PDB file of C-alpha atoms in Angstrom:
ATOM      1  CA  MET A   1      21.837  -4.966 -36.482  1.00 44.00           C
ATOM      2  CA  ARG A   2      21.158  -1.274 -37.071  1.00 51.00           C
ATOM      3  CA  ARG A   3      20.869   0.864 -33.963  1.00 51.00           C
ATOM      4  CA  ARG A   4      18.033   3.316 -33.752  1.00 52.00           C
ATOM      5  CA  ILE A   5      18.936   6.597 -32.101  1.00 57.00           C
ATOM      6  CA  LEU A   6      16.409   9.247 -31.140  1.00 60.00           C
ATOM      7  CA  PRO A   7      16.622  12.308 -33.376  1.00 80.00           C
ATOM      8  CA  ILE A   8      18.221  15.346 -31.756  1.00 85.00           C
ATOM      9  CA  ASP A   9      14.933  17.282 -31.695  1.00 83.00           C
ATOM     10  CA  ALA A  10      13.256  14.511 -29.661  1.00 84.00           C
ATOM     11  CA  VAL A  11      16.212  14.372 -27.241  1.00 86.00           C
ATOM     12  CA  ILE A  12      16.057  18.142 -26.704  1.00 88.00           C
ATOM     13  CA  CYS A  13      12.291  18.107 -26.142  1.00 88.00           C
ATOM     14  CA  ILE A  14      12.547  15.205 -23.691  1.00 88.00           C
ATOM     15  CA  ALA A  15      15.363  16.943 -21.794  1.00 90.00           C
ATOM     16  CA  LEU A  16      13.376  20.184 -21.518  1.00 90.00           C
ATOM     17  CA  SER A  17      10.266  18.277 -20.437  1.00 92.00           C
ATOM     18  CA  MET A  18      12.238  16.444 -17.758  1.00 92.00           C
ATOM     19  CA  LEU A  19      13.526  19.769 -16.409  1.00 92.00           C
ATOM     20  CA  ILE A  20       9.928  20.939 -16.065  1.00 92.00           C
ATOM     21  CA  ALA A  21       9.059  17.558 -14.504  1.00 93.00           C
ATOM     22  CA  LEU A  22      11.632  18.123 -11.747  1.00 92.00           C
ATOM     23  CA  GLY A  23       9.683  21.191 -10.684  1.00 93.00           C
ATOM     24  CA  THR A  24       6.218  19.671 -10.965  1.00 93.00           C
ATOM     25  CA  GLY A  25       7.437  16.537  -9.165  1.00 90.00           C
ATOM     26  CA  TYR A  26       8.766  18.656  -6.303  1.00 90.00           C
ATOM     27  CA  VAL A  27       5.459  20.512  -5.987  1.00 92.00           C
ATOM     28  CA  ALA A  28       3.505  17.238  -6.127  1.00 90.00           C
ATOM     29  CA  SER A  29       5.688  15.669  -3.424  1.00 90.00           C
ATOM     30  CA  ARG A  30       5.203  18.676  -1.113  1.00 89.00           C
ATOM     31  CA  ILE A  31       1.414  18.541  -1.602  1.00 89.00           C
ATOM     32  CA  ALA A  32       1.410  14.762  -1.045  1.00 85.00           C
ATOM     33  CA  GLU A  33       3.512  15.143   2.095  1.00 85.00           C
ATOM     34  CA  ALA A  34       1.127  17.691   3.592  1.00 85.00           C
ATOM     35  CA  ALA A  35      -1.875  15.508   2.731  1.00 80.00           C
ATOM     36  CA  TYR A  36      -0.178  12.442   4.208  1.00 74.00           C
ATOM     37  CA  GLU A  37       0.651  14.226   7.459  1.00 77.00           C
ATOM     38  CA  LYS A  38      -2.979  15.315   7.752  1.00 75.00           C
ATOM     39  CA  GLU A  39      -4.167  11.770   7.083  1.00 72.00           C
ATOM     40  CA  LEU A  40      -1.836  10.422   9.773  1.00 66.00           C
ATOM     41  CA  GLU A  41      -3.264  12.891  12.287  1.00 71.00           C
ATOM     42  CA  GLU A  42      -6.847  11.974  11.377  1.00 64.00           C
ATOM     43  CA  HIS A  43      -6.099   8.251  11.652  1.00 64.00           C
ATOM     44  CA  GLN A  44      -3.966   8.334  14.773  1.00 70.00           C
ATOM     45  CA  ALA A  45      -4.228   5.106  16.734  1.00 66.00           C
ATOM     46  CA  VAL A  46      -5.952   5.484  20.104  1.00 68.00           C
ATOM     47  CA  ASP A  47      -5.135   3.059  22.913  1.00 76.00           C
ATOM     48  CA  GLY A  48      -8.204   1.090  23.910  1.00 77.00           C
ATOM     49  CA  GLU A  49      -9.812   1.394  20.468  1.00 84.00           C
ATOM     50  CA  ILE A  50      -9.622  -0.955  17.471  1.00 89.00           C
ATOM     51  CA  GLY A  51      -6.128  -0.666  15.984  1.00 88.00           C
ATOM     52  CA  GLY A  52      -4.687   0.916  19.106  1.00 89.00           C
ATOM     53  CA  ARG A  53      -2.408  -0.687  21.665  1.00 91.00           C
ATOM     54  CA  ALA A  54      -4.039  -3.273  23.895  1.00 91.00           C
ATOM     55  CA  ASP A  55      -3.667  -2.555  27.591  1.00 91.00           C
ATOM     56  CA  GLU A  56      -3.724  -5.001  30.497  1.00 91.00           C
ATOM     57  CA  SER A  57      -7.531  -4.975  30.604  1.00 91.00           C
ATOM     58  CA  ALA A  58      -7.832  -6.287  27.029  1.00 94.00           C
ATOM     59  CA  PHE A  59      -8.955  -9.911  26.842  1.00 96.00           C
ATOM     60  CA  ARG A  60      -6.162 -12.275  25.685  1.00 97.00           C
ATOM     61  CA  ALA A  61      -7.853 -14.608  23.205  1.00 97.00           C
ATOM     62  CA  GLN A  62      -6.662 -18.212  23.185  1.00 97.00           C
ATOM     63  CA  SER A  63      -9.007 -19.717  20.605  1.00 97.00           C
ATOM     64  CA  ILE A  64     -11.562 -18.937  17.926  1.00 97.00           C
ATOM     65  CA  ASP A  65     -14.319 -19.444  20.500  1.00 97.00           C
ATOM     66  CA  ASP A  66     -12.704 -16.643  22.514  1.00 97.00           C
ATOM     67  CA  LEU A  67     -12.678 -14.366  19.477  1.00 97.00           C
ATOM     68  CA  LEU A  68     -16.340 -14.981  18.770  1.00 97.00           C
ATOM     69  CA  SER A  69     -17.454 -14.592  22.388  1.00 96.00           C
ATOM     70  CA  HIS A  70     -15.835 -11.171  22.951  1.00 96.00           C
ATOM     71  CA  ASP A  71     -16.531  -7.838  21.273  1.00 95.00           C
ATOM     72  CA  THR A  72     -12.880  -6.816  21.466  1.00 95.00           C
ATOM     73  CA  PHE A  73      -9.691  -8.696  22.324  1.00 97.00           C
ATOM     74  CA  THR A  74      -5.990  -9.011  21.664  1.00 96.00           C
ATOM     75  CA  ILE A  75      -3.794 -11.918  20.599  1.00 97.00           C
ATOM     76  CA  VAL A  76      -0.341 -12.649  21.978  1.00 95.00           C
ATOM     77  CA  SER A  77       2.108 -14.088  19.453  1.00 93.00           C
ATOM     78  CA  HIS A  78       5.709 -15.146  20.006  1.00 90.00           C
ATOM     79  CA  GLY A  79       8.195 -12.690  18.488  1.00 87.00           C
ATOM     80  CA  ILE A  80       7.202 -11.806  14.915  1.00 88.00           C
ATOM     81  CA  HIS A  81       5.687 -15.236  14.324  1.00 89.00           C
ATOM     82  CA  TYR A  82       2.391 -13.583  13.327  1.00 92.00           C
ATOM     83  CA  ARG A  83       4.095 -12.027  10.276  1.00 90.00           C
ATOM     84  CA  ASN A  84       5.963 -15.123   9.066  1.00 90.00           C
ATOM     85  CA  GLU A  85       3.194 -17.664   8.466  1.00 91.00           C
ATOM     86  CA  GLY A  86       1.742 -16.373   5.213  1.00 92.00           C
ATOM     87  CA  ALA A  87      -0.132 -13.251   4.159  1.00 94.00           C
ATOM     88  CA  GLY A  88      -2.122 -11.858   1.244  1.00 93.00           C
ATOM     89  CA  PHE A  89      -4.212  -8.980  -0.078  1.00 91.00           C
ATOM     90  CA  TYR A  90      -7.977  -9.172   0.324  1.00 92.00           C
ATOM     91  CA  ASP A  91      -9.988  -6.179  -0.987  1.00 86.00           C
ATOM     92  CA  ASN A  92      -6.822  -4.024  -0.694  1.00 81.00           C
ATOM     93  CA  TYR A  93      -6.341  -5.161   2.905  1.00 87.00           C
ATOM     94  CA  TYR A  94      -3.140  -6.977   3.856  1.00 90.00           C
ATOM     95  CA  LEU A  95      -4.037  -9.911   6.109  1.00 94.00           C
ATOM     96  CA  TYR A  96      -1.659 -12.129   8.075  1.00 96.00           C
ATOM     97  CA  ASN A  97      -2.121 -15.823   8.802  1.00 96.00           C
ATOM     98  CA  VAL A  98      -2.091 -15.580  12.604  1.00 96.00           C
ATOM     99  CA  GLU A  99      -1.800 -18.619  14.851  1.00 96.00           C
ATOM    100  CA  LEU A 100      -3.765 -18.479  18.089  1.00 96.00           C
ATOM    101  CA  PRO A 101      -2.244 -19.913  21.279  1.00 95.00           C
ATOM    102  CA  ASN A 102      -4.302 -23.126  20.891  1.00 95.00           C
ATOM    103  CA  GLY A 103      -2.992 -23.690  17.339  1.00 95.00           C
ATOM    104  CA  GLU A 104      -6.029 -22.485  15.405  1.00 97.00           C
ATOM    105  CA  ARG A 105      -5.394 -20.019  12.581  1.00 97.00           C
ATOM    106  CA  VAL A 106      -7.275 -16.929  11.441  1.00 97.00           C
ATOM    107  CA  ALA A 107      -6.697 -14.123   8.969  1.00 97.00           C
ATOM    108  CA  ALA A 108      -5.906 -10.852  10.700  1.00 96.00           C
ATOM    109  CA  ARG A 109      -5.398  -7.269   9.583  1.00 93.00           C
ATOM    110  CA  VAL A 110      -2.785  -5.843  11.958  1.00 93.00           C
ATOM    111  CA  ASN A 111      -1.669  -2.279  12.651  1.00 89.00           C
ATOM    112  CA  ASP A 112       2.038  -2.969  13.107  1.00 85.00           C
ATOM    113  CA  GLU A 113       2.564   0.454  14.698  1.00 83.00           C
ATOM    114  CA  SER A 114       0.486  -0.632  17.714  1.00 87.00           C
ATOM    115  CA  VAL A 115       2.174  -3.995  18.284  1.00 90.00           C
ATOM    116  CA  GLN A 116       3.899  -4.154  21.672  1.00 91.00           C
ATOM    117  CA  SER A 117       6.935  -6.353  22.254  1.00 88.00           C
ATOM    118  CA  THR A 118       7.705  -7.810  25.659  1.00 86.00           C
ATOM    119  CA  GLY A 119      11.290  -8.654  24.681  1.00 76.00           C
ATOM    120  CA  ASP A 120      14.418  -6.639  23.981  1.00 72.00           C
ATOM    121  CA  SER A 121      13.722  -6.790  20.229  1.00 67.00           C
ATOM    122  CA  LEU A 122      11.068  -7.904  17.743  1.00 62.00           C
ATOM    123  CA  PHE A 123      12.735 -11.307  17.557  1.00 67.00           C
ATOM    124  CA  SER A 124      12.526 -12.068  21.282  1.00 71.00           C
ATOM    125  CA  GLY A 125       9.721 -12.187  23.791  1.00 83.00           C
ATOM    126  CA  ASP A 126       6.072 -11.943  22.808  1.00 90.00           C
ATOM    127  CA  SER A 127       4.180  -9.539  20.592  1.00 92.00           C
ATOM    128  CA  ILE A 128       0.944  -8.167  22.001  1.00 94.00           C
ATOM    129  CA  LEU A 129      -1.149  -7.419  18.933  1.00 95.00           C
ATOM    130  CA  PRO A 130      -3.451  -4.361  18.787  1.00 94.00           C
ATOM    131  CA  LEU A 131      -7.017  -4.410  20.041  1.00 94.00           C
ATOM    132  CA  GLY A 132      -9.166  -6.221  17.481  1.00 94.00           C
ATOM    133  CA  GLN A 133     -12.638  -7.365  16.576  1.00 95.00           C
ATOM    134  CA  VAL A 134     -14.218  -9.991  14.319  1.00 97.00           C
ATOM    135  CA  VAL A 135     -15.410  -8.928  10.849  1.00 95.00           C
ATOM    136  CA  TRP A 136     -17.634 -11.435   9.079  1.00 97.00           C
ATOM    137  CA  GLU A 137     -16.493 -11.977   5.511  1.00 95.00           C
ATOM    138  CA  ASP A 138     -16.407 -14.947   3.144  1.00 96.00           C
ATOM    139  CA  LEU A 139     -12.680 -15.136   2.384  1.00 96.00           C
ATOM    140  CA  THR A 140     -13.178 -18.017  -0.045  1.00 94.00           C
ATOM    141  CA  LYS A 141     -14.516 -15.506  -2.588  1.00 93.00           C
ATOM    142  CA  ASN A 142     -10.892 -14.624  -3.377  1.00 94.00           C
ATOM    143  CA  GLU A 143      -9.023 -17.794  -4.363  1.00 93.00           C
ATOM    144  CA  THR A 144      -5.807 -15.910  -5.112  1.00 94.00           C
ATOM    145  CA  PHE A 145      -5.825 -14.471  -1.601  1.00 95.00           C
ATOM    146  CA  LEU A 146      -6.307 -17.908  -0.048  1.00 95.00           C
ATOM    147  CA  ASN A 147      -3.409 -19.320  -2.065  1.00 94.00           C
ATOM    148  CA  GLN A 148      -1.231 -16.506  -0.740  1.00 94.00           C
ATOM    149  CA  ILE A 149      -2.195 -16.582   2.915  1.00 96.00           C
ATOM    150  CA  GLU A 150      -2.260 -20.392   3.176  1.00 95.00           C
ATOM    151  CA  THR A 151       1.245 -20.981   1.784  1.00 93.00           C
ATOM    152  CA  VAL A 152       2.406 -22.318   5.173  1.00 92.00           C
ATOM    153  CA  GLU A 153      -0.727 -23.566   6.922  1.00 94.00           C
ATOM    154  CA  PRO A 154      -4.471 -23.441   6.080  1.00 96.00           C
ATOM    155  CA  LEU A 155      -6.796 -21.132   7.964  1.00 97.00           C
ATOM    156  CA  THR A 156      -9.064 -22.792  10.509  1.00 97.00           C
ATOM    157  CA  ARG A 157     -11.959 -20.475   9.633  1.00 96.00           C
ATOM    158  CA  THR A 158     -12.509 -18.563   6.390  1.00 96.00           C
ATOM    159  CA  ASP A 159     -15.872 -16.944   7.158  1.00 97.00           C
ATOM    160  CA  PHE A 160     -14.377 -13.991   9.036  1.00 97.00           C
ATOM    161  CA  TYR A 161     -11.155 -12.094   9.636  1.00 97.00           C
ATOM    162  CA  VAL A 162      -9.834 -10.178  12.623  1.00 97.00           C
ATOM    163  CA  ASP A 163      -9.604  -6.403  12.226  1.00 94.00           C
ATOM    164  CA  MET A 164      -6.769  -4.944  14.304  1.00 92.00           C
ATOM    165  CA  VAL A 165      -6.513  -1.747  12.260  1.00 90.00           C
ATOM    166  CA  GLY A 166      -9.922  -0.070  12.396  1.00 83.00           C
ATOM    167  CA  ASN A 167      -9.754   3.614  11.463  1.00 76.00           C
ATOM    168  CA  THR A 168      -5.959   3.743  11.768  1.00 68.00           C
ATOM    169  CA  GLY A 169      -5.286   2.357   8.285  1.00 60.00           C
ATOM    170  CA  VAL A 170      -3.338   4.634   5.909  1.00 55.00           C
ATOM    171  CA  LEU A 171      -1.278   4.023   2.794  1.00 57.00           C
ATOM    172  CA  ALA A 172       2.364   3.131   3.240  1.00 61.00           C
ATOM    173  CA  ALA A 173       4.588   6.220   3.183  1.00 65.00           C
ATOM    174  CA  ASP A 174       6.406   5.213  -0.014  1.00 67.00           C
ATOM    175  CA  LEU A 175       3.112   4.761  -1.894  1.00 66.00           C
ATOM    176  CA  ALA A 176       1.508   7.897  -0.490  1.00 68.00           C
ATOM    177  CA  LEU A 177       4.522  10.132  -1.188  1.00 73.00           C
ATOM    178  CA  GLU A 178       6.341   8.675  -4.174  1.00 84.00           C
ATOM    179  CA  THR A 179       3.401   7.652  -6.377  1.00 84.00           C
ATOM    180  CA  PRO A 180       1.959  11.193  -6.830  1.00 86.00           C
ATOM    181  CA  LYS A 181       5.440  12.521  -7.600  1.00 88.00           C
ATOM    182  CA  ILE A 182       6.206   9.867 -10.237  1.00 91.00           C
ATOM    183  CA  VAL A 183       2.776  10.103 -11.877  1.00 92.00           C
ATOM    184  CA  THR A 184       3.039  13.899 -12.035  1.00 93.00           C
ATOM    185  CA  GLN A 185       6.498  13.753 -13.595  1.00 92.00           C
ATOM    186  CA  VAL A 186       5.441  11.235 -16.233  1.00 93.00           C
ATOM    187  CA  LEU A 187       2.358  13.282 -17.147  1.00 94.00           C
ATOM    188  CA  THR A 188       4.508  16.412 -17.328  1.00 94.00           C
ATOM    189  CA  VAL A 189       6.825  14.822 -19.882  1.00 92.00           C
ATOM    190  CA  PHE A 190       3.906  13.583 -21.979  1.00 92.00           C
ATOM    191  CA  ILE A 191       2.253  17.026 -21.918  1.00 93.00           C
ATOM    192  CA  PHE A 192       5.296  19.233 -22.491  1.00 91.00           C
ATOM    193  CA  PHE A 193       7.081  17.105 -25.095  1.00 89.00           C
ATOM    194  CA  PRO A 194       4.579  17.904 -27.887  1.00 89.00           C
ATOM    195  CA  ILE A 195       4.361  21.522 -26.692  1.00 89.00           C
ATOM    196  CA  PHE A 196       8.123  22.067 -26.976  1.00 88.00           C
ATOM    197  CA  HIS A 197       8.283  20.264 -30.294  1.00 85.00           C
ATOM    198  CA  THR A 198       5.404  22.299 -31.730  1.00 87.00           C
ATOM    199  CA  ILE A 199       7.088  25.530 -30.634  1.00 88.00           C
ATOM    200  CA  GLY A 200      10.390  24.392 -32.163  1.00 84.00           C
ATOM    201  CA  SER A 201       8.652  23.433 -35.391  1.00 84.00           C
ATOM    202  CA  LYS A 202       6.951  26.825 -35.695  1.00 83.00           C
ATOM    203  CA  LEU A 203      10.296  28.554 -35.128  1.00 83.00           C
ATOM    204  CA  GLY A 204      11.882  26.401 -37.822  1.00 80.00           C
ATOM    205  CA  ILE A 205      14.292  24.762 -35.380  1.00 80.00           C
ATOM    206  CA  PHE A 206      12.778  21.251 -35.557  1.00 77.00           C
ATOM    207  CA  PRO A 207      11.287  19.435 -38.516  1.00 78.00           C
ATOM    208  CA  PRO A 208       7.482  19.071 -38.136  1.00 76.00           C
ATOM    209  CA  TYR A 209       6.137  15.598 -37.391  1.00 68.00           C
ATOM    210  CA  PHE A 210       3.227  16.237 -39.706  1.00 61.00           C
ATOM    211  CA  ALA A 211       3.862  18.156 -42.898  1.00 59.00           C
ATOM    212  CA  PRO A 212       1.256  20.910 -43.477  1.00 58.00           C
ATOM    213  CA  ARG A 213      -1.216  20.239 -46.245  1.00 60.00           C
ATOM    214  CA  LYS A 214      -0.653  22.205 -49.426  1.00 56.00           C
ATOM    215  CA  LYS A 215      -3.446  24.588 -50.301  1.00 53.00           C
ATOM    216  CA  ARG A 216      -5.098  23.948 -53.624  1.00 53.00           C
TER     217      ARG A 216
END
């Protein structure tokens, strides 16, 4: 089988473009970092508000009836049990299959930064979930989501989910910081490759990709 090797002119143009991409990627990452820090400040969790830590005055819900009869509440889950019973993406929200103390199950969007552990580690004691509220939504509209979140046990109710994030939701750091950098670097290579090759062709260093038309 014959191996196909990139011509030397293409290798040189790609190498030069990647050098430029290192610089543009660095600039993009610095801009993304500043924007992310600002977003974190604007979406800082506040104790006593949705997505913030639940204090002693927060109602400890035991059942779905408790959720529906209170404007705000918290749920106490053993260890990290709330994260290990299935989860899925619904409208770009990541929802856990959370078991209530009475055994009923609901979908919940949880701000993990505001979860409080009563044990020495996440694997011991109880986890006091952030302050939450009910959001009415027909979860059956997304069959893929239901298949994901109900891998262990089915939800007891699918006409609402519990929002324990509120205004504190931001993109994960790796997505917010790495994605702009990678996209910028890829675009840089695509933009500068033809530029370098055109310059090299005009200088007679590289063969042109498209031969000029002969004048009649």
